[in-house]
mmCIF file of C-alpha atoms in Angstrom:
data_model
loop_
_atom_site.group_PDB
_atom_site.id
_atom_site.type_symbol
_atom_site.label_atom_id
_atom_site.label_comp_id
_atom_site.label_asym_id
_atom_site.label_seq_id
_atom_site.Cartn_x
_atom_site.Cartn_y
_atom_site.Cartn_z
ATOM 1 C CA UNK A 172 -25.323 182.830 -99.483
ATOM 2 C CA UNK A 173 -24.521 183.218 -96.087
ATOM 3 C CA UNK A 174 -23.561 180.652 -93.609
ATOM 4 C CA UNK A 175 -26.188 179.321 -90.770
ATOM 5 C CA UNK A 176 -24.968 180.842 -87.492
ATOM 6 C CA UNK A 177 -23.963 178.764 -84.945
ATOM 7 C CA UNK A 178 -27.027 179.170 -82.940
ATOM 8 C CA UNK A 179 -29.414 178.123 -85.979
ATOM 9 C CA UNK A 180 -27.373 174.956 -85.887
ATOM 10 C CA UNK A 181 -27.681 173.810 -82.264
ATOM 11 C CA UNK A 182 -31.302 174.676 -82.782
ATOM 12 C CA UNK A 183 -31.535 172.359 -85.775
ATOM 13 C CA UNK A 184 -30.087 170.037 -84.134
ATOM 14 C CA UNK A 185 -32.033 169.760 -81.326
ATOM 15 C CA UNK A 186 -35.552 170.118 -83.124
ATOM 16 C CA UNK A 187 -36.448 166.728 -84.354
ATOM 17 C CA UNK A 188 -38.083 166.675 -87.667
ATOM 18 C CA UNK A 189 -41.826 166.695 -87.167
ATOM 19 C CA UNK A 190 -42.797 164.334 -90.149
ATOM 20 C CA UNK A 191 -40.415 161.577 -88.590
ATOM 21 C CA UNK A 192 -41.741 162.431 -84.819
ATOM 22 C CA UNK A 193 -45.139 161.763 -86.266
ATOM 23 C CA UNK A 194 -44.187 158.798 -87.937
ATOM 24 C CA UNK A 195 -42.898 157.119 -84.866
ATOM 25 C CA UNK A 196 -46.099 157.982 -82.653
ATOM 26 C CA UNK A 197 -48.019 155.909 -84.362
ATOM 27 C CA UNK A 198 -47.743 152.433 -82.774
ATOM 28 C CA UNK A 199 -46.819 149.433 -84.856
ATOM 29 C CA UNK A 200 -48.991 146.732 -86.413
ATOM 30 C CA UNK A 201 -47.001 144.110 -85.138
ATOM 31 C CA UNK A 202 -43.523 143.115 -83.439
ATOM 32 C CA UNK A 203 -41.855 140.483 -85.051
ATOM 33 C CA UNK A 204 -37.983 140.054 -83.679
ATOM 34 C CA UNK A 205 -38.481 143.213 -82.456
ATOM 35 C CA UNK A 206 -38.975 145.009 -85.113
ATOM 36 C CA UNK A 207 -41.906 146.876 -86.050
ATOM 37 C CA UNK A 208 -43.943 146.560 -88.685
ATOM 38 C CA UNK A 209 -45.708 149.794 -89.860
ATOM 39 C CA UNK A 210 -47.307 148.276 -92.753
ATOM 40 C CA UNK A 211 -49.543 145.016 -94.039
ATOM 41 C CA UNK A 212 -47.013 143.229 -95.966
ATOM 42 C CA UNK A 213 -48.422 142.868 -99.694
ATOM 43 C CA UNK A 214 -47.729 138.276 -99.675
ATOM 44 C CA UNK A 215 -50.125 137.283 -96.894
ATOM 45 C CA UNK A 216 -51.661 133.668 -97.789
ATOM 46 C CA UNK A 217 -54.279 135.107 -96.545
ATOM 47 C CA UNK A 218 -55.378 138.626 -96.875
ATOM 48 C CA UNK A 219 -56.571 140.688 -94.430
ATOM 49 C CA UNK A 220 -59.728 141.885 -96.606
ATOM 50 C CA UNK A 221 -60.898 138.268 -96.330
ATOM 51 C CA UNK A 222 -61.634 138.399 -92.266
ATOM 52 C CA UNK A 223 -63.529 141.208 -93.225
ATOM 53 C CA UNK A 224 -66.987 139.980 -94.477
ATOM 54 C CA UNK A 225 -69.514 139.158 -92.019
ATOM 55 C CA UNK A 226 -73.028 139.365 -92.725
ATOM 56 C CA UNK A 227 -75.319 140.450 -89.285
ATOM 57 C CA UNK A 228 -78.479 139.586 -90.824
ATOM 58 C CA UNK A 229 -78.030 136.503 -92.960
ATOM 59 C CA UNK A 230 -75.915 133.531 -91.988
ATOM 60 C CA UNK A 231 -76.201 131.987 -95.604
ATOM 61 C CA UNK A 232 -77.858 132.116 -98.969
ATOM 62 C CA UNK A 233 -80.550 129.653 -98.405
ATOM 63 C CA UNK A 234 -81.391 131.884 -95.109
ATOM 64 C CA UNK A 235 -81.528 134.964 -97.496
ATOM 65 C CA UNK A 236 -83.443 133.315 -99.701
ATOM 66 C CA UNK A 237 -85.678 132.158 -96.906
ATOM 67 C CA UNK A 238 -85.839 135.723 -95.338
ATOM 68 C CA UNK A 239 -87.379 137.011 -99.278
ATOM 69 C CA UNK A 240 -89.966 134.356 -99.385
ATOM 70 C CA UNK A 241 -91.105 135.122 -96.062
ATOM 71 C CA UNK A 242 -90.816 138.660 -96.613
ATOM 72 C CA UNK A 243 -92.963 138.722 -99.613
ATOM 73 C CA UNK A 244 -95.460 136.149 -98.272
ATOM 74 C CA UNK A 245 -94.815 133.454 -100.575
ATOM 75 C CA UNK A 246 -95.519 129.791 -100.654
ATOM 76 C CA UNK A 247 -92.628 127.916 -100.246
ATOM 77 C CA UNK A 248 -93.976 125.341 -102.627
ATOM 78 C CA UNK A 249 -95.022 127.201 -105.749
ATOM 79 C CA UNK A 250 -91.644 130.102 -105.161
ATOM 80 C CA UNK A 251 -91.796 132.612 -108.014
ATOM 81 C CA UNK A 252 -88.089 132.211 -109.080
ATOM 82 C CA UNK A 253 -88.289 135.119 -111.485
ATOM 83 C CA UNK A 254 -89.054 137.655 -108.979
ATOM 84 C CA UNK A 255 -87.448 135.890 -106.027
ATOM 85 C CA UNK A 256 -84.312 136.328 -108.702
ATOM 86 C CA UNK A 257 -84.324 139.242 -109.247
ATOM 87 C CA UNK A 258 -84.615 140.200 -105.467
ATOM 88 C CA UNK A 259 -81.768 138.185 -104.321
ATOM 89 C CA UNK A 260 -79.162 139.756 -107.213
ATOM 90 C CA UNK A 261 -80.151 143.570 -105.769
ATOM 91 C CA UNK A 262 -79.500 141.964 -102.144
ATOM 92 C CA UNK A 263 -75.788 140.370 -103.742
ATOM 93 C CA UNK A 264 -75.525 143.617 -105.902
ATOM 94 C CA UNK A 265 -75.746 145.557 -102.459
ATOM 95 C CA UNK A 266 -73.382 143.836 -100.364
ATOM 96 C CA UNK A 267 -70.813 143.948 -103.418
ATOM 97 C CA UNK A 268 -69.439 146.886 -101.949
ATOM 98 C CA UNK A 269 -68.444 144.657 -98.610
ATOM 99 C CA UNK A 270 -66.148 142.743 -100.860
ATOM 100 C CA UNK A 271 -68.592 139.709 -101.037
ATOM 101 C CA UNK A 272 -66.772 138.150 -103.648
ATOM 102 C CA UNK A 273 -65.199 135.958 -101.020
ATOM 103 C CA UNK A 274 -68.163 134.390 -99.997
ATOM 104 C CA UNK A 275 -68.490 131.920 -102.780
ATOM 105 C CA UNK A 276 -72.121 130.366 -101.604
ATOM 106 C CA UNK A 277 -73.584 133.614 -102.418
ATOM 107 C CA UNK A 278 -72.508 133.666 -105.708
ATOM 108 C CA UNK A 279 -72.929 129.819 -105.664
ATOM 109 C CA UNK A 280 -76.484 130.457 -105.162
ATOM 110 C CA UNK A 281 -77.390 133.175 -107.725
ATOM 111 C CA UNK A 282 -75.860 130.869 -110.787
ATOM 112 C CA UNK A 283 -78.405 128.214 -109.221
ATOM 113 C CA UNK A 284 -81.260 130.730 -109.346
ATOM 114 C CA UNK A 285 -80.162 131.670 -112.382
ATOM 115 C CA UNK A 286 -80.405 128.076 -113.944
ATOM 116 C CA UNK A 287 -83.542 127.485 -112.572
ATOM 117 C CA UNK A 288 -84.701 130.667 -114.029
ATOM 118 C CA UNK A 289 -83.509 129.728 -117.438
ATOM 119 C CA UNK A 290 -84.890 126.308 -117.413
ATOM 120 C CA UNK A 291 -88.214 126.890 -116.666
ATOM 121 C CA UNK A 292 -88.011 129.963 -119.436
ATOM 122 C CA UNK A 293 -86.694 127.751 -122.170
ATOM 123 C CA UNK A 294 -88.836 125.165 -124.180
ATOM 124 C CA UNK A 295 -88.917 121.553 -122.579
ATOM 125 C CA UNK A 296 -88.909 118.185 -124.492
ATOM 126 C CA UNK A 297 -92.450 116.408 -124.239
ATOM 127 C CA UNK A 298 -91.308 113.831 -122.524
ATOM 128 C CA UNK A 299 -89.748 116.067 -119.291
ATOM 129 C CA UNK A 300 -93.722 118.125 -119.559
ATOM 130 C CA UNK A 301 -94.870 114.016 -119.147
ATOM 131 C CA UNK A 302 -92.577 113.498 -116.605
ATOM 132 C CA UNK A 303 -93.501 116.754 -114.463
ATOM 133 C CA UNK A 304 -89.675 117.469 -112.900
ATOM 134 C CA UNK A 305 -90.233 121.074 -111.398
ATOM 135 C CA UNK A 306 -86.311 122.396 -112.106
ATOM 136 C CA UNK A 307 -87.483 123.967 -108.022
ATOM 137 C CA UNK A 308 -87.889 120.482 -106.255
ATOM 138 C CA UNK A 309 -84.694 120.543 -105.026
ATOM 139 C CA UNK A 310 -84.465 124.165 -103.800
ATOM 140 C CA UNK A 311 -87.731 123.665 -102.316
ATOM 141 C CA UNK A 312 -86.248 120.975 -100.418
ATOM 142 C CA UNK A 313 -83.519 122.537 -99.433
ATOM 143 C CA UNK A 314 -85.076 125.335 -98.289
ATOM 144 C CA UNK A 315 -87.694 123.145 -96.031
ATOM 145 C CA UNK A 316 -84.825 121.259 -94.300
ATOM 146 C CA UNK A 317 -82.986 124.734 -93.610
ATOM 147 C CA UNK A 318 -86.228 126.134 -91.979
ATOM 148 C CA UNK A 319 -86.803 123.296 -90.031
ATOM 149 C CA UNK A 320 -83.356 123.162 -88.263
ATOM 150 C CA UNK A 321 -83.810 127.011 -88.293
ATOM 151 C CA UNK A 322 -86.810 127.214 -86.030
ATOM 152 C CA UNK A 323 -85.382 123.425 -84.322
ATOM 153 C CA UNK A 324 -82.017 125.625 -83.213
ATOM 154 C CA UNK A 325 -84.885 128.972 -82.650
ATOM 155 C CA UNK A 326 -86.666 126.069 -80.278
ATOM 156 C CA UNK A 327 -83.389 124.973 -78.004
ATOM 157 C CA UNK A 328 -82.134 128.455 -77.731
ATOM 158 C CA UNK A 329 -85.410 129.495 -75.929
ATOM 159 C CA UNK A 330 -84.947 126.847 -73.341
ATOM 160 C CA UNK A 331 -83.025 127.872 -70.143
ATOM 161 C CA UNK A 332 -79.273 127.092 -70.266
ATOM 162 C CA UNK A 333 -76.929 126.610 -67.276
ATOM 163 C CA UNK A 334 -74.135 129.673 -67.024
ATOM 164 C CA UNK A 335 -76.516 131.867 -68.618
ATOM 165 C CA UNK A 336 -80.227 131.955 -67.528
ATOM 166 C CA UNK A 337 -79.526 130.048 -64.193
ATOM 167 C CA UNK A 338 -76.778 129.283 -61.831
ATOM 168 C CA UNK A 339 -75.511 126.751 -59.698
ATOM 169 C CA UNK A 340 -75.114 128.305 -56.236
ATOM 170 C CA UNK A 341 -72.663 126.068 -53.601
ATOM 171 C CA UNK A 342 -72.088 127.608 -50.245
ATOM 172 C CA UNK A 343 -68.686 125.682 -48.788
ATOM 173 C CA UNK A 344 -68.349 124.801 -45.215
ATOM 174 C CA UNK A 345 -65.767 127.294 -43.505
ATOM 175 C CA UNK A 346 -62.722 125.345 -42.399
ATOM 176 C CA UNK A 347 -63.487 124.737 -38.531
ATOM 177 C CA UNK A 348 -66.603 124.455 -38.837
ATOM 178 C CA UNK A 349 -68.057 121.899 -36.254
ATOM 179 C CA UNK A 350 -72.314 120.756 -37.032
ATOM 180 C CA UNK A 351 -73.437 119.892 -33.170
ATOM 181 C CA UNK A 352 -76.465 117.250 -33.727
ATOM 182 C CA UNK A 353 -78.730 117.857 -30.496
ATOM 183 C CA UNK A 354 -78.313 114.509 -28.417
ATOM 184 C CA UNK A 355 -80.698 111.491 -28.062
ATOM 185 C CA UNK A 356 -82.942 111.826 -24.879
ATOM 186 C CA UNK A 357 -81.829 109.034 -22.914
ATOM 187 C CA UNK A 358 -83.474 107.202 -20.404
ATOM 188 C CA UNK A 359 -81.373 107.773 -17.219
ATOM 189 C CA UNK A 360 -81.960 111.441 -17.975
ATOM 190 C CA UNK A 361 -85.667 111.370 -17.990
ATOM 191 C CA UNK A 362 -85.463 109.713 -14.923
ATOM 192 C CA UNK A 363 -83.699 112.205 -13.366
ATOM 193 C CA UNK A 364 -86.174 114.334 -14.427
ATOM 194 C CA UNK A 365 -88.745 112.522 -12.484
ATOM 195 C CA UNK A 366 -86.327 112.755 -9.521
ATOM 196 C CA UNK A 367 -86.764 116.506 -9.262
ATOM 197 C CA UNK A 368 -90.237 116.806 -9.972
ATOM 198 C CA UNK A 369 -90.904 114.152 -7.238
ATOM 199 C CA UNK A 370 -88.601 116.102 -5.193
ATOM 200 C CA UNK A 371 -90.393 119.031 -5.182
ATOM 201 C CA UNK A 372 -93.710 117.192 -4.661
ATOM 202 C CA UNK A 373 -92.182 116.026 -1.792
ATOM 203 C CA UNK A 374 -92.591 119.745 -0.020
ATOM 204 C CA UNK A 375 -96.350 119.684 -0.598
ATOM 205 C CA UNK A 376 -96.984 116.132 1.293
ATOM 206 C CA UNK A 377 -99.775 116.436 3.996
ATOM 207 C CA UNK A 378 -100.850 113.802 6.706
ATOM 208 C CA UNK A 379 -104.622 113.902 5.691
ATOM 209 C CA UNK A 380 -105.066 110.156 4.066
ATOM 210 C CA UNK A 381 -107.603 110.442 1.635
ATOM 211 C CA UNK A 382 -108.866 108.384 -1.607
ATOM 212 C CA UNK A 383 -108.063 110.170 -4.454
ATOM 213 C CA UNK A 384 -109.238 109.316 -8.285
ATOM 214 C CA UNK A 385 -107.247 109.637 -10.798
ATOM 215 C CA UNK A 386 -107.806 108.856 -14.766
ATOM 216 C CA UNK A 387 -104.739 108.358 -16.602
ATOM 217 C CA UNK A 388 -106.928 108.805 -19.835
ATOM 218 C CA UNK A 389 -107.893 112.196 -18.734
ATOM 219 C CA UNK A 390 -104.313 113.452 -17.800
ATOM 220 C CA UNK A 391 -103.401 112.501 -20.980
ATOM 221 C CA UNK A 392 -106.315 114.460 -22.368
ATOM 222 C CA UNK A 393 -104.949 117.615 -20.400
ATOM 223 C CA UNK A 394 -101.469 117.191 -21.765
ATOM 224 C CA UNK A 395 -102.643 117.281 -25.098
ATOM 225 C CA UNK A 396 -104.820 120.430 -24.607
ATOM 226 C CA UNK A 397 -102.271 121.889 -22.530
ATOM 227 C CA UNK A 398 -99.700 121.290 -26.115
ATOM 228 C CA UNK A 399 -102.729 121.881 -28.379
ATOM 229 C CA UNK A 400 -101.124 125.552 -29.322
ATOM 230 C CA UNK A 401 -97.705 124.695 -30.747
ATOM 231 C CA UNK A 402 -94.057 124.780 -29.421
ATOM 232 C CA UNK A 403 -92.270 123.320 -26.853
ATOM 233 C CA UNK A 404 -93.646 122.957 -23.382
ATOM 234 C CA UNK A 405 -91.070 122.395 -20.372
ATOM 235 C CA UNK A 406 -91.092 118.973 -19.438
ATOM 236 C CA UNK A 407 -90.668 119.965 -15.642
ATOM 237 C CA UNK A 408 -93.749 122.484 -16.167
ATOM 238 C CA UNK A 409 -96.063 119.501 -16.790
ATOM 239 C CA UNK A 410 -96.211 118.398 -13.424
ATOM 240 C CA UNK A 411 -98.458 119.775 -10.707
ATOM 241 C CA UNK A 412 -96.752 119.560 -7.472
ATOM 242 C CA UNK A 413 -99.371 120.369 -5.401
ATOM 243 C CA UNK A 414 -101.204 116.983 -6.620
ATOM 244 C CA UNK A 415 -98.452 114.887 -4.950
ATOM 245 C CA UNK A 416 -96.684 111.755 -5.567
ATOM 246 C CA UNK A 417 -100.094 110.273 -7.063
ATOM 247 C CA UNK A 418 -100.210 113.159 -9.371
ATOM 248 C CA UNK A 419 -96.988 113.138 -10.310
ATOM 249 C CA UNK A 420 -96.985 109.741 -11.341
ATOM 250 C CA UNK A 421 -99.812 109.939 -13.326
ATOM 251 C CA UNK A 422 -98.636 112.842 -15.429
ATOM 252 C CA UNK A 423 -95.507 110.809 -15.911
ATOM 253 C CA UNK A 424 -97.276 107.969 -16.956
ATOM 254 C CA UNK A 425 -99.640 110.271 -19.281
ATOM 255 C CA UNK A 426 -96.637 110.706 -21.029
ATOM 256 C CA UNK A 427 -94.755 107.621 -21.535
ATOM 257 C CA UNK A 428 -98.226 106.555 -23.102
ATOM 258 C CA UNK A 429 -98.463 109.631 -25.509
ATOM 259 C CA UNK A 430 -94.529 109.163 -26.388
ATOM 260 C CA UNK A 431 -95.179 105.528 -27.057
ATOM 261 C CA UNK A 432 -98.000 106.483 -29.313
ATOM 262 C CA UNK A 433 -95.798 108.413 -30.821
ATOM 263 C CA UNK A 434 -98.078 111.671 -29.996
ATOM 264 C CA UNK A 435 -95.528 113.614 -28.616
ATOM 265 C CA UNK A 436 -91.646 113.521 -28.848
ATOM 266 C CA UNK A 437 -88.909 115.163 -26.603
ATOM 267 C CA UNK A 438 -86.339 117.532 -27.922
ATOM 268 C CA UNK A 439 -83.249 118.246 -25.944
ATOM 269 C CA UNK A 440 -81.238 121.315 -27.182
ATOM 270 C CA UNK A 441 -77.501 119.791 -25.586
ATOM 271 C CA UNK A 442 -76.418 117.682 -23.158
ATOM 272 C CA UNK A 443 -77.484 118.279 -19.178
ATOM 273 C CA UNK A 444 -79.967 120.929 -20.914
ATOM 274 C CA UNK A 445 -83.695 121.188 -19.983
ATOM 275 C CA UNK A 446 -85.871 118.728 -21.492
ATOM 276 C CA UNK A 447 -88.764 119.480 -23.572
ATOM 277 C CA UNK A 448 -91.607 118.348 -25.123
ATOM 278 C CA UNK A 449 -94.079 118.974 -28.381
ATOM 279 C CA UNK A 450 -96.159 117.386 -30.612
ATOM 280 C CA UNK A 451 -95.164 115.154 -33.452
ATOM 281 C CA UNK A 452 -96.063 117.140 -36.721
ATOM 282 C CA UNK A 453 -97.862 114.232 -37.833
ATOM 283 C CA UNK A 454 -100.151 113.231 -34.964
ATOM 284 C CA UNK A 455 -103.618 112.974 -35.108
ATOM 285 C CA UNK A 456 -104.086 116.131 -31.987
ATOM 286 C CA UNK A 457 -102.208 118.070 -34.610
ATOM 287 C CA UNK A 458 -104.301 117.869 -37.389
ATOM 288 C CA UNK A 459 -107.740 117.589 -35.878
#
């Protein structure tokens, strides 16, 4: 046999072996000290097969049980337990191939059918037949209580839950933030007010002396129609100032009486800022 050449060798040598390249692609299970571990180990207290069964359509025998009697129409108080039986052993004969030997209430549950079955098959002593004990009062019971809480848990689940139908919205304050509350309408300003408007009436004074009436009842009338509309009226914009001092004065009166009333209010946006004036949302002029 002849000898590899030398160039067969390097080649060898740098090909890994493809089975163990394979083999170390694969990623581990788990790392435990660091080492990897390819493989379930075979001593688990519990095994791995057990995490495995998880039924999606029943969570129990009674709500199998419940799901058959519906299913067939039944009444839950006279239950057929030959047929109903035989039903629930194909459901327990189907799922055997999901390892449902771990779930013990399934089981649990067919040896209690079973019993049940057998007792009402097998001959009774006279004085149980006087007695009247149905072997199925106490899986009718059972399976009463389990509906109720069924359709009681059914009941809360429709109900609107916080994190998941609605959610609480908060909107925080930026930092800086400063809320400027519009300032109180004092009196000093008001008057100062007045000091313009008679001011200007001033320009419009003539030397004819004549006697003039004037109703305060019907300026206050005109203020009122004049604010009938809606909004904010300038407070200076009230006044007439071709009516004079006399005029003036009643206007200003006109509306100390319908602010006193508490008919119309005054709104001043900041300080030193024009005055104005509406009607109180709640006055009579508003709502007639």
């Amino acid at each position: 046999m002849n000898a590899p050449s030398e160039a067969e060798g390097i080649a060898a040598a740098v090909e890994p072996d493809r089975s163990t390249a394979d083999v170390r692609q694969e990623p581990p299970l788990a790392m435990v000290r660091g080492a990897p571990f390819l493989t379930l180990p075979q001593d688990l207290y519990i095994p791995p097969d057990a995490l495995e069964v998880f039924l999606e359509t029943f969570e129990g025998p009674l709500d199998l049980l419940l799901y058959l009697i519906r299913r067939q129409n039944l009444d839950i108080l006279d239950i057929p337990i030959a047929e109903i039986t035989e039903q629930y052993m194909e459901y327990v004969e189907l799922m055997h191939e999901l390892r449902l030997e771990l779930a013990a209430e399934y089981l649990l549950m067919a040896a209690m059918l079973a019993e049940i079955k057998s007792r009402m098959l097998l001959p009774r002593p006279q004085e149980a037949e006087e007695e009247g004990a149905d072997p199925r009062a106490d899986l009718v019971r059972r399976l009463q209580e389990y509906e109720r809480f069924k359709q009681a848990a059914a009941d809360l689940d429709v109900l609107p839950r916080l994190e998941r139908d609605y959610f609480v919205v908060e909107a925080a304050v930026p930092p800086g933030f400063i809320r400027r509350l519009p300032p109180d309408v004092e009196l000093h300003e008001l008057l100062s007010a007045l000091r313009e408007v008679l001011a200007r009436a001033e320009l419009f004074t003539s030397h004819k002396v004549e006697k003039e009436q004037l109703s305060l009842r019907e300026r206050m009338s005109q203020v009122l129609e004049r604010l009938n509309g809606g909004g904010f009226a300038r407070l200076t914009d009230l006044f007439d100032p071709s009516e004079g001092r006399p005029g003036v004065v009643v206007t200003f009166l006109a509306l100390l009486e319908l602010i006193k009333s508490s008919v119309l209010e005054l709104v001043q946006s900041e300080s030193f800022a024009p005055i104005h004036v509406k009607l109180r949302e709640s006055s009579p002029a508003t709502t007639a």
